[in-house]
Structures are given as C-alpha cells and as structure tokens.
Amino acid sequence: MLMPTMRTPRTDPLWQLTAACDADRRPDRLDLIVGVYRDDTGASPVFGAVAEAERRIAERSPSKAYLGPAGNRAFSTALTEMLFPSEQVRERTLAVQSVAGTGALRLLAELLAETGPDRTVHLGTPAYLNHRTILTAAGLRVREYPMLLADGRPDPGAAIEAIATAAPGDVLLIQGCCHNPTGTAMPARRWEELAHAMAARGVVPFVDQAYFGLGDGLDADLEGMRRMLDLLPEAVVAVSASKAWGLYNERTGCAIVVSDDPARRAHAYGILETVARAGYSQPPDHGARIVHEILRDPGLYTDWRAELEGMRGRLGALRGGLADALAHRTGTTVFEPLREQRGMFLRLPLSERDMGRLREEHAIHGLPSGRINLAGTPAHRLDRLADAIARVHGASDRAARPLPVG
Ligand SMILES: Cc1ncc(COP(=O)(O)O)c(C=O)c1O
C-alpha cells in the first residue's frame, strides 16, 4: 500500500512560493505571484455582471439535477458563438463543458493522445508551468523550443521552425493571447502564417485561451485564432472562464474540437465524454450558468464587456507607468520591451537571483523566471515597485561588470 513509485511527485512551485509569501509579515509586502486580477485595493473583485447574473439565477432557483459528462450545453453553445462569430467555423465545432481551463487542457490532451499515440506536442518555452505536466500526464510526448530572442522579445521564426521539424499529426500548443509567462502577443497576420505552415505540414493547433479581453480587447485578442481556424481543417481549443469572468474558484471552462469531418467530431465527442466520466463524472454548473446568463442577456453582456475593458485599461496604465518609471530611474532601454507585453503578467529582464533579492530585500514576491502579476500592484505602490526593480537591476549590472585591473 502507498509504496514509493517511479513517478516523482511534483509540487507546483507556484503554491510553494505563495505559501512563502503568505508567511512574509512585512507590512509593505507585494504578492505578484498567482495570476488573479486584483484592483487598486488589492481585492480580487466579483464582476458586477457576475453578481447580477447570480442574483437572477438564484431568483429562478433552477434545478440541481445531473447534467451529464458534457455539462451545461447552453453554456458551451453560447461560449462557442462568442468565440467564433463565423458560422462556417461554428458548424465544424463540438464543445464540452470542462472543469475550468485546466480541465479543458486535460480533456483535449487525452483526446490527442487517444487519437494519435505517436504525436509530439511542440511547446514554446518559457511555457505556462502546468502545460508540460498536463500533456505528459495524458501520455503525450513534448518537445520544447525557445520562443524568445536574447532581449526578451518574441522570436518571429521560432514557431515556424518548430512546425518545419514536426511530423504530420503533431501538435503546436499556442496560447491565444497575453502569453503566460512572457506577456508576448502575436499579431493576427502571424497566426495566418502559422496556419499556412501547419496546413502544409499536417500539424494540428492546440489553442489555450485563458486571458482573452485583457490584451488588446476581446475581439482583437480572439482575431488570430479565428483567422487560423478559417484556414485549417482541424484544431482543438481549451477555454478558461476563470480570468475573463473572474470565476477562478468556480472552475468553469470548455473543451472545443474543430473538424471538417462529422464522423471524427462524433468520435471525439465520445472520447471527451468518456474521459470526463472517468475523471469527475460531470463538471460543476454554477459558473457555467453565470457565463451563460451574461452571454444571453444583452444588458449583462454590455456590462461585462465594460468591466473587462476597465481591467484591461488598468493593466495597460500600470504597464506603461512601470516602463516609464524604470526608464527614468535606470536611464536605459532595458525595460522598453515591457511596453509590448500584454495581459496580467510582465516578464522582467531579471535573473532568478535578482528575483530572489526582490523577495528578500524588498518584500516583492514574483516568480524566479522574472514573471510578475502586474494586477497585484496598487497604482499608489508602482513607484515602490519601480524603485526596487531599478535597485536590483543596478546592483546586478555592477556585479556583472568586470572588476577594474590593478
Ligand atoms: C496559460 C494558462 N492556461 C490555462 C490556465 C488554467 O486556468 P484555470 O484552470 O484556472 O481556468 C491558466 C491559469 O493560470 C493559464 O495561465
């Protein structure tokens, strides 16, 4: 019973860092670790549209009877309509509600492994910490390729090169927008280039949509994926409702499969249902009901879009403010690439050691990779953050400089 096995348990470093941050009693501590949106008071707010949707749902007091492994179908249909306005794409899709974005990633990874045991998934690094774990847990092979240039900007040729080395049936994992952890954004025309390269090679896109609405706006953030799916016969898309609706702990998401072939769609649906049934039987419904209520009611929908825009605007102002403050303090252009990053995260050009110094000397907690959750910074503390980053950067610069001779 419970003997040690070949599989080494892997505790996610994110939660270890969070525990260390919680234990930090310094009053000016800044928690910039986990990807949860916070407002200027440091709270993770419930959207007004979500609270109103919950009120209306409670008033109707809907049944809590089982819904089946595919969950709330009205939710999946409404979400698919929002993501894919094009009917030509929509009629090629099937959607299954999942246990948040993570659950969608896992369902689709299982589907890919089941339908192509020899496939490799090509994953740009630095990657979202959980991607590799999910893919390998489903039995898929993962091949990583570096996606950034030395200055931290995205390497425009990296994904194309990865596709060129891929075998037919291989998969390219692409984050839909606001890449975690690098904050990079891919213009829509690059999605088209990738789609053409993938079509030529028979590579399937696995799109992870977690941060739509927080980059350049809802439609702009979805544009690249929409264009790609116009051009390809098959794709899988994992959708998280956690960030865009602030439903982090309601665990709401959707696994979407796009295929030209109705028989393949039916087969995929069966596999997704089987995996769901074996894992958790059916997903929780509350978050799905909320999202559905917002998507079907024009008033709530308008309110939700305005709130999402407000969050996006705040992130943009914080990012610009931090880049300005760092340019001013350091007198260098080292932090200029931050302006091009999008979404909740920024990837600072700091080493693991520097990030340790930010934590130890300045009570600023980010990830060793340089990632910080910008939304965790109240505007009135932006100067303090910039001061600390500039100091750590200045010190590390000095350490790297050769000592004077003699
Ligand atoms: C890139 C990316 N994908 C998927 C997820 C999964 O989100 P959730 O399972 O909370 O919906 C996250 C969460 O941080 C993420 O950053």
JSON list of N, CA, C and O and ligand atoms in Angstrom, two decimals, residues 100-102 105 128 131 175 180 208 210-211 240 242-243 251, ligand 1:
[
{"chain": "A", "resi": 100, "resn": "ALA", "atom": "N", "xyz": [-12.92, 24.11, -15.67]},
{"chain": "A", "resi": 100, "resn": "ALA", "atom": "CA", "xyz": [-12.05, 25.26, -15.95]},
{"chain": "A", "resi": 100, "resn": "ALA", "atom": "C", "xyz": [-11.10, 25.00, -17.14]},
{"chain": "A", "resi": 100, "resn": "ALA", "atom": "O", "xyz": [-11.24, 24.00, -17.86]},
{"chain": "A", "resi": 101, "resn": "GLY", "atom": "N", "xyz": [-10.16, 25.94, -17.31]},
{"chain": "A", "resi": 101, "resn": "GLY", "atom": "CA", "xyz": [-9.24, 25.82, -18.44]},
{"chain": "A", "resi": 101, "resn": "GLY", "atom": "C", "xyz": [-8.34, 24.61, -18.28]},
{"chain": "A", "resi": 101, "resn": "GLY", "atom": "O", "xyz": [-8.04, 23.90, -19.25]},
{"chain": "A", "resi": 102, "resn": "THR", "atom": "N", "xyz": [-7.92, 24.34, -17.06]},
{"chain": "A", "resi": 102, "resn": "THR", "atom": "CA", "xyz": [-7.05, 23.19, -16.80]},
{"chain": "A", "resi": 102, "resn": "THR", "atom": "C", "xyz": [-7.74, 21.90, -17.22]},
{"chain": "A", "resi": 102, "resn": "THR", "atom": "O", "xyz": [-7.14, 21.02, -17.86]},
{"chain": "A", "resi": 105, "resn": "LEU", "atom": "N", "xyz": [-7.79, 21.62, -20.95]},
{"chain": "A", "resi": 105, "resn": "LEU", "atom": "CA", "xyz": [-6.47, 21.21, -21.45]},
{"chain": "A", "resi": 105, "resn": "LEU", "atom": "C", "xyz": [-6.29, 19.70, -21.29]},
{"chain": "A", "resi": 105, "resn": "LEU", "atom": "O", "xyz": [-5.81, 19.00, -22.18]},
{"chain": "A", "resi": 128, "resn": "TYR", "atom": "N", "xyz": [3.83, 28.10, -19.85]},
{"chain": "A", "resi": 128, "resn": "TYR", "atom": "CA", "xyz": [2.98, 28.04, -18.65]},
{"chain": "A", "resi": 128, "resn": "TYR", "atom": "C", "xyz": [3.37, 26.77, -17.89]},
{"chain": "A", "resi": 128, "resn": "TYR", "atom": "O", "xyz": [3.45, 25.69, -18.48]},
{"chain": "A", "resi": 131, "resn": "HIS", "atom": "N", "xyz": [1.55, 23.35, -18.44]},
{"chain": "A", "resi": 131, "resn": "HIS", "atom": "CA", "xyz": [1.32, 22.73, -19.75]},
{"chain": "A", "resi": 131, "resn": "HIS", "atom": "C", "xyz": [2.02, 21.38, -19.88]},
{"chain": "A", "resi": 131, "resn": "HIS", "atom": "O", "xyz": [1.42, 20.38, -20.23]},
{"chain": "A", "resi": 175, "resn": "GLN", "atom": "N", "xyz": [-0.71, 29.71, -27.06]},
{"chain": "A", "resi": 175, "resn": "GLN", "atom": "CA", "xyz": [-1.58, 30.47, -26.16]},
{"chain": "A", "resi": 175, "resn": "GLN", "atom": "C", "xyz": [-2.30, 31.55, -26.97]},
{"chain": "A", "resi": 175, "resn": "GLN", "atom": "O", "xyz": [-1.68, 32.25, -27.78]},
{"chain": "A", "resi": 180, "resn": "ASN", "atom": "N", "xyz": [1.36, 33.57, -21.02]},
{"chain": "A", "resi": 180, "resn": "ASN", "atom": "CA", "xyz": [1.84, 33.33, -19.66]},
{"chain": "A", "resi": 180, "resn": "ASN", "atom": "C", "xyz": [3.05, 32.39, -19.76]},
{"chain": "A", "resi": 180, "resn": "ASN", "atom": "O", "xyz": [2.90, 31.28, -20.27]},
{"chain": "A", "resi": 208, "resn": "ASP", "atom": "N", "xyz": [-4.76, 27.49, -26.37]},
{"chain": "A", "resi": 208, "resn": "ASP", "atom": "CA", "xyz": [-5.15, 27.66, -24.96]},
{"chain": "A", "resi": 208, "resn": "ASP", "atom": "C", "xyz": [-5.61, 29.11, -24.78]},
{"chain": "A", "resi": 208, "resn": "ASP", "atom": "O", "xyz": [-4.81, 30.03, -24.83]},
{"chain": "A", "resi": 210, "resn": "ALA", "atom": "N", "xyz": [-6.94, 31.65, -22.33]},
{"chain": "A", "resi": 210, "resn": "ALA", "atom": "CA", "xyz": [-7.18, 31.88, -20.91]},
{"chain": "A", "resi": 210, "resn": "ALA", "atom": "C", "xyz": [-7.33, 33.37, -20.57]},
{"chain": "A", "resi": 210, "resn": "ALA", "atom": "O", "xyz": [-7.92, 33.71, -19.57]},
{"chain": "A", "resi": 211, "resn": "TYR", "atom": "N", "xyz": [-6.77, 34.27, -21.41]},
{"chain": "A", "resi": 211, "resn": "TYR", "atom": "CA", "xyz": [-6.70, 35.68, -21.00]},
{"chain": "A", "resi": 211, "resn": "TYR", "atom": "C", "xyz": [-7.38, 36.62, -21.98]},
{"chain": "A", "resi": 211, "resn": "TYR", "atom": "O", "xyz": [-7.07, 37.81, -22.01]},
{"chain": "A", "resi": 240, "resn": "SER", "atom": "N", "xyz": [-10.76, 28.95, -20.82]},
{"chain": "A", "resi": 240, "resn": "SER", "atom": "CA", "xyz": [-10.93, 29.15, -19.38]},
{"chain": "A", "resi": 240, "resn": "SER", "atom": "C", "xyz": [-11.85, 30.36, -19.16]},
{"chain": "A", "resi": 240, "resn": "SER", "atom": "O", "xyz": [-11.66, 31.40, -19.79]},
{"chain": "A", "resi": 242, "resn": "SER", "atom": "N", "xyz": [-12.00, 31.52, -16.14]},
{"chain": "A", "resi": 242, "resn": "SER", "atom": "CA", "xyz": [-11.51, 31.98, -14.84]},
{"chain": "A", "resi": 242, "resn": "SER", "atom": "C", "xyz": [-11.15, 33.46, -14.84]},
{"chain": "A", "resi": 242, "resn": "SER", "atom": "O", "xyz": [-11.51, 34.19, -13.92]},
{"chain": "A", "resi": 243, "resn": "LYS", "atom": "N", "xyz": [-10.43, 33.92, -15.86]},
{"chain": "A", "resi": 243, "resn": "LYS", "atom": "CA", "xyz": [-9.94, 35.30, -15.84]},
{"chain": "A", "resi": 243, "resn": "LYS", "atom": "C", "xyz": [-10.97, 36.25, -16.44]},
{"chain": "A", "resi": 243, "resn": "LYS", "atom": "O", "xyz": [-11.22, 37.32, -15.87]},
{"chain": "A", "resi": 251, "resn": "ARG", "atom": "N", "xyz": [-14.39, 27.07, -11.27]},
{"chain": "A", "resi": 251, "resn": "ARG", "atom": "CA", "xyz": [-13.85, 26.03, -12.17]},
{"chain": "A", "resi": 251, "resn": "ARG", "atom": "C", "xyz": [-14.73, 25.84, -13.41]},
{"chain": "A", "resi": 251, "resn": "ARG", "atom": "O", "xyz": [-15.37, 24.79, -13.60]},
{"chain": "B", "resi": 1, "resn": "LIG", "atom": "C1", "xyz": [-1.99, 29.88, -19.89]},
{"chain": "B", "resi": 1, "resn": "LIG", "atom": "C2", "xyz": [-2.99, 29.32, -18.95]},
{"chain": "B", "resi": 1, "resn": "LIG", "atom": "N1", "xyz": [-3.79, 28.34, -19.38]},
{"chain": "B", "resi": 1, "resn": "LIG", "atom": "C3", "xyz": [-4.72, 27.79, -18.59]},
{"chain": "B", "resi": 1, "resn": "LIG", "atom": "C4", "xyz": [-4.86, 28.19, -17.29]},
{"chain": "B", "resi": 1, "resn": "LIG", "atom": "C5", "xyz": [-5.88, 27.47, -16.45]},
{"chain": "B", "resi": 1, "resn": "LIG", "atom": "O1", "xyz": [-6.77, 28.26, -15.80]},
{"chain": "B", "resi": 1, "resn": "LIG", "atom": "P1", "xyz": [-7.98, 27.68, -14.97]},
{"chain": "B", "resi": 1, "resn": "LIG", "atom": "O2", "xyz": [-7.84, 26.21, -14.84]},
{"chain": "B", "resi": 1, "resn": "LIG", "atom": "O3", "xyz": [-7.91, 28.35, -13.66]},
{"chain": "B", "resi": 1, "resn": "LIG", "atom": "O4", "xyz": [-9.19, 28.06, -15.75]},
{"chain": "B", "resi": 1, "resn": "LIG", "atom": "C6", "xyz": [-4.04, 29.21, -16.78]},
{"chain": "B", "resi": 1, "resn": "LIG", "atom": "C7", "xyz": [-4.15, 29.64, -15.39]},
{"chain": "B", "resi": 1, "resn": "LIG", "atom": "O5", "xyz": [-3.38, 30.37, -14.84]},
{"chain": "B", "resi": 1, "resn": "LIG", "atom": "C8", "xyz": [-3.08, 29.78, -17.64]},
{"chain": "B", "resi": 1, "resn": "LIG", "atom": "O6", "xyz": [-2.27, 30.75, -17.23]}
]
